[in-house]
Amino acid sequence: MKKIVSKLMFLASLAIAFAGCDDNMGDTDNRLAASNGIIEPADGTSVVLETSASASTYFEWEYVNPEEAGTVIYQIAFDTESGDFSKPIYMLYSDNNGLKNCATISHQTLNDIAAKAGITSSATGTIKWTVFSAKGMNSVKSPVENRLTITRLAGFDVVPIDVFVTGEASEGGTDLASAQRMKATANGEFEVYTQLKAGQPYYFANSNSGTPTTYSTSDGLILEGGTSTVETDGVYRITLNFNTGACTYDLVTSIGFYFCPTDEILFDLDYMGGGVFQAKGTVTFKEESWGLDQRYKFRMNMKSDGGAGEETTYEWGTVDASIDNAPTASSPEDYYYVQLLSNLTQWDNKWKLMDQFNGVEATYTLYLTADGEYTHSVTL
C-alpha cells in the first residue's frame, strides 16, 4: 500500500511541475530577419567565366542578427536584371548546408545561371543576386540586390546526346560507321580513351551515320566544324564539355598492374584499341606472417596538354573503398568496376586476386569503353 501511495505522490508532483512550465515551451522559433549587407561581389562587378573545372567566384554577405532571428538558413537567389525575385531563375544554399554567410560558386554553375537569364554563349550580360534568410517554410529577402555582369563561356546552347571520334587519324579511319563512341560522363560532357595518329586530321560528330553535326578542337576550346590534329602518335584521354565549350587532351604514357604488397608495377598493359588495355602476366602472392597477400590496383601515367605538359600518375581503384575480400565465381559485376583516383596510396581502393591466380599466367584487361561502366577482368 505504501508503494502505491508513493507512486501516486510522484505522479502528482510531475503533474504540478509540468503545469508550472512556460506555456511557450516547445513552440517553434519563427523569428526572421533579413541580411542587411552584401560584402562581395560588389554591385556592378564583372566576371569573365573560365573553363577550368576549379574556376569559381566567392559570394559573401552579413549574418542576420541572432538576437533578432536566432539561427537561419541562407539561400542565394539569382534573377534577370529586370527581375524582382518573386520567381528567381536560380537559388542555392550557402556553404555548410545553408548555415554559412558565404558560398563559392563554380563558373560552370554561373554559366548555367547566365543561360537561364537569356545570355547567349560567349556573350556578356547582367544578372542580379541577393540573399534570402529562411526558417522552415518562411523566408525573407535582403533589401540589397547587387548586379553581376557575366561573360559566358563558349558553350553550346544545344548539346549533343552522342559524340563519336572519326577521321583519318582516328581508330576507325574515315569510315563514319566505324567511329569510336565517347562515353557520356554527364549531360553535355564526354570522355574517350583513343589512339590518334600524328599530323592526320580527325574530328568529332554527333552521329555515326547520315550527315551529322561535326566539331573540332583548338586551344582548349570546342569549335563547330573543322578538323584537328595531334603532334604525337599515341593513346589520348580526351574530354569534351559542350556546356562550357572546353576540352582537354592527356597523353597516356603507360598503364601498369600495381601490386600493393611490394609497392611496384609488375607489368604494363598494352593498348588493344577501342579503349581496352590488356596484358598477360604472372603474379606471385607475397607471403606474410599472417598469410598470402594478393592485393592489387592499376596505375596510369599521363602527360597533360596533349603530351606537352607534366607527367602525372593516377590510380584505377575500386569504386567501393570498403572492398576487402577476394571475389568468387558468383561475385557481382560491380566488384570489378574501376574509378580514376588522383590520390596515390598503397592500400586503399584495392582488389584481391583469387587464390587460383597465384603464380599462374593470367590475362588482365582494363575496359575504358563507352558501352558501360569502366571495369576490368582477370582470366586464365
PDB file of C-alpha atoms in Angstrom, residues 82-327:
ATOM      1  CA  SER A  82      14.816  43.423 -64.542  1.00  0.00           C
ATOM      2  CA  GLY A  83      13.517  40.681 -62.215  1.00  0.00           C
ATOM      3  CA  ASP A  84      12.078  41.316 -58.754  1.00  0.00           C
ATOM      4  CA  PHE A  85      12.995  37.924 -57.184  1.00  0.00           C
ATOM      5  CA  SER A  86       9.339  36.900 -56.895  1.00  0.00           C
ATOM      6  CA  LYS A  87      10.336  33.950 -59.119  1.00  0.00           C
ATOM      7  CA  PRO A  88      14.151  33.714 -59.074  1.00  0.00           C
ATOM      8  CA  ILE A  89      15.742  31.957 -62.037  1.00  0.00           C
ATOM      9  CA  TYR A  90      18.093  30.054 -59.711  1.00  0.00           C
ATOM     10  CA  MET A  91      18.558  29.509 -55.973  1.00  0.00           C
ATOM     11  CA  LEU A  92      21.147  27.573 -53.995  1.00  0.00           C
ATOM     12  CA  TYR A  93      22.087  27.093 -50.357  1.00  0.00           C
ATOM     13  CA  SER A  94      25.160  28.732 -48.883  1.00  0.00           C
ATOM     14  CA  ASP A  95      28.126  26.714 -47.650  1.00  0.00           C
ATOM     15  CA  ASN A  96      27.766  24.263 -44.759  1.00  0.00           C
ATOM     16  CA  ASN A  97      24.235  23.319 -45.846  1.00  0.00           C
ATOM     17  CA  GLY A  98      22.999  26.894 -45.675  1.00  0.00           C
ATOM     18  CA  LEU A  99      24.445  27.881 -42.296  1.00  0.00           C
ATOM     19  CA  LYS A 100      27.380  29.971 -43.557  1.00  0.00           C
ATOM     20  CA  ASN A 101      27.127  33.576 -44.759  1.00  0.00           C
ATOM     21  CA  CYS A 102      29.109  32.743 -47.899  1.00  0.00           C
ATOM     22  CA  ALA A 103      29.257  30.430 -50.894  1.00  0.00           C
ATOM     23  CA  THR A 104      31.813  29.543 -53.532  1.00  0.00           C
ATOM     24  CA  ILE A 105      30.016  29.035 -56.844  1.00  0.00           C
ATOM     25  CA  SER A 106      31.726  27.342 -59.778  1.00  0.00           C
ATOM     26  CA  HIS A 107      31.956  29.148 -63.088  1.00  0.00           C
ATOM     27  CA  GLN A 108      30.111  26.270 -64.731  1.00  0.00           C
ATOM     28  CA  THR A 109      27.151  26.899 -62.408  1.00  0.00           C
ATOM     29  CA  LEU A 110      27.330  30.649 -63.084  1.00  0.00           C
ATOM     30  CA  ASN A 111      27.383  29.832 -66.795  1.00  0.00           C
ATOM     31  CA  ASP A 112      24.156  27.836 -66.368  1.00  0.00           C
ATOM     32  CA  ILE A 113      22.577  30.698 -64.402  1.00  0.00           C
ATOM     33  CA  ALA A 114      23.527  33.219 -67.083  1.00  0.00           C
ATOM     34  CA  ALA A 115      21.991  30.946 -69.724  1.00  0.00           C
ATOM     35  CA  LYS A 116      18.727  30.867 -67.737  1.00  0.00           C
ATOM     36  CA  ALA A 117      18.824  34.680 -67.759  1.00  0.00           C
ATOM     37  CA  GLY A 118      18.917  34.652 -71.569  1.00  0.00           C
ATOM     38  CA  ILE A 119      22.609  35.476 -72.013  1.00  0.00           C
ATOM     39  CA  THR A 120      23.900  33.545 -75.017  1.00  0.00           C
ATOM     40  CA  SER A 121      27.212  31.658 -75.291  1.00  0.00           C
ATOM     41  CA  SER A 122      30.306  33.916 -75.259  1.00  0.00           C
ATOM     42  CA  ALA A 123      28.079  36.980 -74.759  1.00  0.00           C
ATOM     43  CA  THR A 124      28.133  39.442 -71.863  1.00  0.00           C
ATOM     44  CA  GLY A 125      25.056  40.294 -69.837  1.00  0.00           C
ATOM     45  CA  THR A 126      23.926  41.382 -66.392  1.00  0.00           C
ATOM     46  CA  ILE A 127      22.027  39.479 -63.717  1.00  0.00           C
ATOM     47  CA  LYS A 128      21.091  40.350 -60.138  1.00  0.00           C
ATOM     48  CA  TRP A 129      21.643  38.419 -56.935  1.00  0.00           C
ATOM     49  CA  THR A 130      20.540  38.707 -53.340  1.00  0.00           C
ATOM     50  CA  VAL A 131      20.180  36.574 -50.225  1.00  0.00           C
ATOM     51  CA  PHE A 132      17.143  35.032 -48.537  1.00  0.00           C
ATOM     52  CA  SER A 133      17.247  34.052 -44.864  1.00  0.00           C
ATOM     53  CA  ALA A 134      14.851  31.230 -44.129  1.00  0.00           C
ATOM     54  CA  LYS A 135      13.408  29.212 -41.298  1.00  0.00           C
ATOM     55  CA  GLY A 136      11.045  26.353 -42.004  1.00  0.00           C
ATOM     56  CA  MET A 137       8.711  27.365 -44.843  1.00  0.00           C
ATOM     57  CA  ASN A 138       9.183  31.075 -44.225  1.00  0.00           C
ATOM     58  CA  SER A 139      11.854  33.310 -45.747  1.00  0.00           C
ATOM     59  CA  VAL A 140      12.721  36.980 -46.048  1.00  0.00           C
ATOM     60  CA  LYS A 141      14.750  38.706 -48.747  1.00  0.00           C
ATOM     61  CA  SER A 142      17.637  41.038 -48.133  1.00  0.00           C
ATOM     62  CA  PRO A 143      16.816  44.620 -49.156  1.00  0.00           C
ATOM     63  CA  VAL A 144      20.149  44.711 -51.006  1.00  0.00           C
ATOM     64  CA  GLU A 145      20.297  43.498 -54.623  1.00  0.00           C
ATOM     65  CA  ASN A 146      23.647  43.519 -56.407  1.00  0.00           C
ATOM     66  CA  ARG A 147      24.207  43.409 -60.140  1.00  0.00           C
ATOM     67  CA  LEU A 148      26.738  40.983 -61.608  1.00  0.00           C
ATOM     68  CA  THR A 149      27.927  41.275 -65.203  1.00  0.00           C
ATOM     69  CA  ILE A 150      28.913  37.908 -66.650  1.00  0.00           C
ATOM     70  CA  THR A 151      30.752  36.979 -69.825  1.00  0.00           C
ATOM     71  CA  ARG A 152      29.587  33.465 -70.579  1.00  0.00           C
ATOM     72  CA  LEU A 153      31.672  30.518 -71.632  1.00  0.00           C
ATOM     73  CA  ALA A 154      31.774  29.494 -75.267  1.00  0.00           C
ATOM     74  CA  GLY A 155      29.456  26.558 -74.676  1.00  0.00           C
ATOM     75  CA  PHE A 156      26.728  25.223 -76.926  1.00  0.00           C
ATOM     76  CA  ASP A 157      23.066  26.022 -76.404  1.00  0.00           C
ATOM     77  CA  VAL A 158      22.169  22.631 -77.894  1.00  0.00           C
ATOM     78  CA  VAL A 159      24.471  19.909 -76.576  1.00  0.00           C
ATOM     79  CA  PRO A 160      24.785  16.574 -78.395  1.00  0.00           C
ATOM     80  CA  ILE A 161      23.421  13.347 -76.937  1.00  0.00           C
ATOM     81  CA  ASP A 162      26.154  11.237 -78.558  1.00  0.00           C
ATOM     82  CA  VAL A 163      29.655  12.093 -79.740  1.00  0.00           C
ATOM     83  CA  PHE A 164      31.983   9.998 -81.915  1.00  0.00           C
ATOM     84  CA  VAL A 165      35.651  10.324 -82.929  1.00  0.00           C
ATOM     85  CA  THR A 166      36.296   9.874 -86.652  1.00  0.00           C
ATOM     86  CA  GLY A 167      38.662  10.892 -89.460  1.00  0.00           C
ATOM     87  CA  GLU A 168      41.993   9.731 -90.868  1.00  0.00           C
ATOM     88  CA  ALA A 169      43.855   9.978 -87.565  1.00  0.00           C
ATOM     89  CA  SER A 170      41.223   8.004 -85.636  1.00  0.00           C
ATOM     90  CA  GLU A 171      40.991   4.280 -84.937  1.00  0.00           C
ATOM     91  CA  GLY A 172      38.043   3.872 -87.300  1.00  0.00           C
ATOM     92  CA  GLY A 173      39.587   5.933 -90.086  1.00  0.00           C
ATOM     93  CA  THR A 174      37.337   7.855 -92.444  1.00  0.00           C
ATOM     94  CA  ASP A 175      34.508   5.301 -92.226  1.00  0.00           C
ATOM     95  CA  LEU A 176      31.911   7.186 -90.173  1.00  0.00           C
ATOM     96  CA  ALA A 177      30.117   3.945 -89.284  1.00  0.00           C
ATOM     97  CA  SER A 178      33.332   2.748 -87.575  1.00  0.00           C
ATOM     98  CA  ALA A 179      33.751   5.902 -85.494  1.00  0.00           C
ATOM     99  CA  GLN A 180      34.534   5.356 -81.817  1.00  0.00           C
ATOM    100  CA  ARG A 181      31.807   6.444 -79.418  1.00  0.00           C
ATOM    101  CA  MET A 182      32.729   8.728 -76.496  1.00  0.00           C
ATOM    102  CA  LYS A 183      31.441   7.960 -73.012  1.00  0.00           C
ATOM    103  CA  ALA A 184      28.830  10.403 -71.673  1.00  0.00           C
ATOM    104  CA  THR A 185      30.003  11.261 -68.139  1.00  0.00           C
ATOM    105  CA  ALA A 186      27.312  13.907 -67.517  1.00  0.00           C
ATOM    106  CA  ASN A 187      24.835  15.954 -69.541  1.00  0.00           C
ATOM    107  CA  GLY A 188      26.880  17.567 -72.322  1.00  0.00           C
ATOM    108  CA  GLU A 189      30.170  16.068 -71.060  1.00  0.00           C
ATOM    109  CA  PHE A 190      32.070  13.278 -72.841  1.00  0.00           C
ATOM    110  CA  GLU A 191      35.292  11.319 -72.450  1.00  0.00           C
ATOM    111  CA  VAL A 192      37.201   8.824 -74.575  1.00  0.00           C
ATOM    112  CA  TYR A 193      40.422   6.811 -74.453  1.00  0.00           C
ATOM    113  CA  THR A 194      41.511   6.505 -78.064  1.00  0.00           C
ATOM    114  CA  GLN A 195      44.553   6.246 -80.301  1.00  0.00           C
ATOM    115  CA  LEU A 196      45.358   9.076 -82.709  1.00  0.00           C
ATOM    116  CA  LYS A 197      47.947   9.376 -85.489  1.00  0.00           C
ATOM    117  CA  ALA A 198      50.095  12.480 -85.532  1.00  0.00           C
ATOM    118  CA  GLY A 199      49.678  15.017 -88.319  1.00  0.00           C
ATOM    119  CA  GLN A 200      46.493  13.491 -89.746  1.00  0.00           C
ATOM    120  CA  PRO A 201      43.038  15.066 -89.417  1.00  0.00           C
ATOM    121  CA  TYR A 202      40.228  13.871 -87.193  1.00  0.00           C
ATOM    122  CA  TYR A 203      37.020  15.403 -85.876  1.00  0.00           C
ATOM    123  CA  PHE A 204      34.018  14.727 -83.665  1.00  0.00           C
ATOM    124  CA  ALA A 205      30.455  14.017 -84.826  1.00  0.00           C
ATOM    125  CA  ASN A 206      27.102  13.803 -83.051  1.00  0.00           C
ATOM    126  CA  SER A 207      26.169  10.683 -85.047  1.00  0.00           C
ATOM    127  CA  ASN A 208      27.965   7.842 -86.819  1.00  0.00           C
ATOM    128  CA  SER A 209      25.565   7.869 -89.755  1.00  0.00           C
ATOM    129  CA  GLY A 210      23.932  10.326 -92.151  1.00  0.00           C
ATOM    130  CA  THR A 211      25.117  13.933 -92.197  1.00  0.00           C
ATOM    131  CA  PRO A 212      25.995  14.713 -88.578  1.00  0.00           C
ATOM    132  CA  THR A 213      26.940  17.976 -86.928  1.00  0.00           C
ATOM    133  CA  THR A 214      30.716  17.995 -86.573  1.00  0.00           C
ATOM    134  CA  TYR A 215      33.140  19.616 -84.161  1.00  0.00           C
ATOM    135  CA  SER A 216      36.872  20.198 -83.801  1.00  0.00           C
ATOM    136  CA  THR A 217      39.103  21.497 -81.002  1.00  0.00           C
ATOM    137  CA  SER A 218      41.692  24.243 -80.777  1.00  0.00           C
ATOM    138  CA  ASP A 219      43.497  25.928 -77.870  1.00  0.00           C
ATOM    139  CA  GLY A 220      41.366  24.193 -75.264  1.00  0.00           C
ATOM    140  CA  LEU A 221      38.020  25.044 -76.904  1.00  0.00           C
ATOM    141  CA  ILE A 222      35.418  23.114 -78.892  1.00  0.00           C
ATOM    142  CA  LEU A 223      34.558  24.595 -82.283  1.00  0.00           C
ATOM    143  CA  GLU A 224      31.722  23.727 -84.619  1.00  0.00           C
ATOM    144  CA  GLY A 225      33.017  22.212 -87.864  1.00  0.00           C
ATOM    145  CA  GLY A 226      36.631  21.885 -88.942  1.00  0.00           C
ATOM    146  CA  THR A 227      39.240  19.223 -88.129  1.00  0.00           C
ATOM    147  CA  SER A 228      42.006  18.777 -85.564  1.00  0.00           C
ATOM    148  CA  THR A 229      45.450  17.141 -85.416  1.00  0.00           C
ATOM    149  CA  VAL A 230      47.837  15.975 -82.696  1.00  0.00           C
ATOM    150  CA  GLU A 231      51.619  16.257 -82.773  1.00  0.00           C
ATOM    151  CA  THR A 232      52.397  12.851 -81.252  1.00  0.00           C
ATOM    152  CA  ASP A 233      51.205   9.355 -82.092  1.00  0.00           C
ATOM    153  CA  GLY A 234      49.652   7.807 -79.027  1.00  0.00           C
ATOM    154  CA  VAL A 235      46.702   6.972 -76.836  1.00  0.00           C
ATOM    155  CA  TYR A 236      44.853  10.027 -75.530  1.00  0.00           C
ATOM    156  CA  ARG A 237      42.230  10.705 -72.921  1.00  0.00           C
ATOM    157  CA  ILE A 238      40.062  13.398 -74.490  1.00  0.00           C
ATOM    158  CA  THR A 239      37.320  15.241 -72.613  1.00  0.00           C
ATOM    159  CA  LEU A 240      34.733  17.497 -74.244  1.00  0.00           C
ATOM    160  CA  ASN A 241      32.412  19.722 -72.221  1.00  0.00           C
ATOM    161  CA  PHE A 242      29.760  21.241 -74.502  1.00  0.00           C
ATOM    162  CA  ASN A 243      28.288  23.183 -71.568  1.00  0.00           C
ATOM    163  CA  THR A 244      31.445  25.260 -71.233  1.00  0.00           C
ATOM    164  CA  GLY A 245      32.974  24.722 -74.665  1.00  0.00           C
ATOM    165  CA  ALA A 246      36.170  23.384 -73.070  1.00  0.00           C
ATOM    166  CA  CYS A 247      38.272  20.348 -73.957  1.00  0.00           C
ATOM    167  CA  THR A 248      41.327  18.585 -72.555  1.00  0.00           C
ATOM    168  CA  TYR A 249      43.884  16.207 -74.059  1.00  0.00           C
ATOM    169  CA  ASP A 250      46.085  13.954 -71.919  1.00  0.00           C
ATOM    170  CA  LEU A 251      48.622  11.604 -73.492  1.00  0.00           C
ATOM    171  CA  VAL A 252      48.537   8.187 -71.788  1.00  0.00           C
ATOM    172  CA  THR A 253      52.157   7.096 -71.433  1.00  0.00           C
ATOM    173  CA  SER A 254      51.558   3.849 -69.507  1.00  0.00           C
ATOM    174  CA  ILE A 255      49.057   1.758 -67.574  1.00  0.00           C
ATOM    175  CA  GLY A 256      50.560  -0.847 -65.236  1.00  0.00           C
ATOM    176  CA  PHE A 257      49.477  -3.629 -62.884  1.00  0.00           C
ATOM    177  CA  TYR A 258      50.289  -2.311 -59.401  1.00  0.00           C
ATOM    178  CA  PHE A 259      50.995  -4.966 -56.753  1.00  0.00           C
ATOM    179  CA  CYS A 260      50.264  -3.425 -53.356  1.00  0.00           C
ATOM    180  CA  PRO A 261      52.415  -5.723 -51.149  1.00  0.00           C
ATOM    181  CA  THR A 262      55.630  -4.806 -52.963  1.00  0.00           C
ATOM    182  CA  ASP A 263      54.578  -1.262 -53.919  1.00  0.00           C
ATOM    183  CA  GLU A 264      55.611  -1.736 -57.557  1.00  0.00           C
ATOM    184  CA  ILE A 265      54.367  -2.114 -61.121  1.00  0.00           C
ATOM    185  CA  LEU A 266      54.773  -5.767 -62.142  1.00  0.00           C
ATOM    186  CA  PHE A 267      53.930  -5.310 -65.825  1.00  0.00           C
ATOM    187  CA  ASP A 268      52.382  -2.810 -68.247  1.00  0.00           C
ATOM    188  CA  LEU A 269      49.123  -3.223 -70.126  1.00  0.00           C
ATOM    189  CA  ASP A 270      49.184  -2.694 -73.898  1.00  0.00           C
ATOM    190  CA  TYR A 271      46.551  -0.688 -75.714  1.00  0.00           C
ATOM    191  CA  MET A 272      44.351  -3.050 -77.749  1.00  0.00           C
ATOM    192  CA  GLY A 273      42.033  -0.432 -79.325  1.00  0.00           C
ATOM    193  CA  GLY A 274      38.558   0.815 -78.516  1.00  0.00           C
ATOM    194  CA  GLY A 275      39.539   1.958 -75.024  1.00  0.00           C
ATOM    195  CA  VAL A 276      40.745  -1.527 -73.959  1.00  0.00           C
ATOM    196  CA  PHE A 277      44.137  -2.174 -72.302  1.00  0.00           C
ATOM    197  CA  GLN A 278      45.422  -5.703 -71.751  1.00  0.00           C
ATOM    198  CA  ALA A 279      48.421  -7.754 -70.651  1.00  0.00           C
ATOM    199  CA  LYS A 280      49.398 -11.333 -69.867  1.00  0.00           C
ATOM    200  CA  GLY A 281      51.315 -11.553 -66.628  1.00  0.00           C
ATOM    201  CA  THR A 282      52.173 -13.748 -63.680  1.00  0.00           C
ATOM    202  CA  VAL A 283      51.605 -12.572 -60.114  1.00  0.00           C
ATOM    203  CA  THR A 284      53.140 -14.448 -57.198  1.00  0.00           C
ATOM    204  CA  PHE A 285      51.400 -13.570 -53.954  1.00  0.00           C
ATOM    205  CA  LYS A 286      53.621 -12.177 -51.186  1.00  0.00           C
ATOM    206  CA  GLU A 287      53.970 -14.388 -48.147  1.00  0.00           C
ATOM    207  CA  GLU A 288      53.392 -12.615 -44.864  1.00  0.00           C
ATOM    208  CA  SER A 289      53.321 -13.891 -41.267  1.00  0.00           C
ATOM    209  CA  TRP A 290      49.525 -13.876 -41.420  1.00  0.00           C
ATOM    210  CA  GLY A 291      49.198 -15.481 -44.867  1.00  0.00           C
ATOM    211  CA  LEU A 292      49.414 -14.604 -48.575  1.00  0.00           C
ATOM    212  CA  ASP A 293      48.891 -11.032 -49.758  1.00  0.00           C
ATOM    213  CA  GLN A 294      47.249 -10.694 -53.200  1.00  0.00           C
ATOM    214  CA  ARG A 295      46.073  -7.047 -53.228  1.00  0.00           C
ATOM    215  CA  TYR A 296      46.364  -5.035 -56.452  1.00  0.00           C
ATOM    216  CA  LYS A 297      45.307  -1.928 -58.399  1.00  0.00           C
ATOM    217  CA  PHE A 298      46.302  -0.266 -61.667  1.00  0.00           C
ATOM    218  CA  ARG A 299      48.378   2.864 -62.111  1.00  0.00           C
ATOM    219  CA  MET A 300      48.301   5.156 -65.143  1.00  0.00           C
ATOM    220  CA  ASN A 301      50.749   7.872 -66.209  1.00  0.00           C
ATOM    221  CA  MET A 302      49.537  10.751 -68.364  1.00  0.00           C
ATOM    222  CA  LYS A 303      51.065  13.941 -69.735  1.00  0.00           C
ATOM    223  CA  SER A 304      48.733  16.944 -69.832  1.00  0.00           C
ATOM    224  CA  ASP A 305      48.358  19.456 -72.674  1.00  0.00           C
ATOM    225  CA  GLY A 306      48.387  16.750 -75.310  1.00  0.00           C
ATOM    226  CA  GLY A 307      51.725  15.400 -74.119  1.00  0.00           C
ATOM    227  CA  ALA A 308      53.483  18.760 -73.757  1.00  0.00           C
ATOM    228  CA  GLY A 309      52.738  19.137 -70.055  1.00  0.00           C
ATOM    229  CA  GLU A 310      53.931  17.439 -66.900  1.00  0.00           C
ATOM    230  CA  GLU A 311      53.501  13.718 -66.362  1.00  0.00           C
ATOM    231  CA  THR A 312      51.139  12.749 -63.543  1.00  0.00           C
ATOM    232  CA  THR A 313      50.409   9.335 -62.032  1.00  0.00           C
ATOM    233  CA  TYR A 314      46.819   8.286 -61.325  1.00  0.00           C
ATOM    234  CA  GLU A 315      45.285   5.118 -59.903  1.00  0.00           C
ATOM    235  CA  TRP A 316      42.480   2.954 -61.173  1.00  0.00           C
ATOM    236  CA  GLY A 317      40.992   1.534 -57.973  1.00  0.00           C
ATOM    237  CA  THR A 318      37.763   0.164 -56.588  1.00  0.00           C
ATOM    238  CA  VAL A 319      34.562   2.209 -56.698  1.00  0.00           C
ATOM    239  CA  ASP A 320      33.675   0.758 -53.277  1.00  0.00           C
ATOM    240  CA  ALA A 321      36.586   1.610 -50.987  1.00  0.00           C
ATOM    241  CA  SER A 322      35.374  -0.889 -48.362  1.00  0.00           C
ATOM    242  CA  ILE A 323      36.114  -3.947 -50.533  1.00  0.00           C
ATOM    243  CA  ASP A 324      38.438  -6.230 -48.571  1.00  0.00           C
ATOM    244  CA  ASN A 325      37.741  -9.695 -49.890  1.00  0.00           C
ATOM    245  CA  ALA A 326      38.757 -11.767 -52.877  1.00  0.00           C
ATOM    246  CA  PRO A 327      35.986 -12.339 -55.421  1.00  0.00           C
TER     247      PRO A 327
END
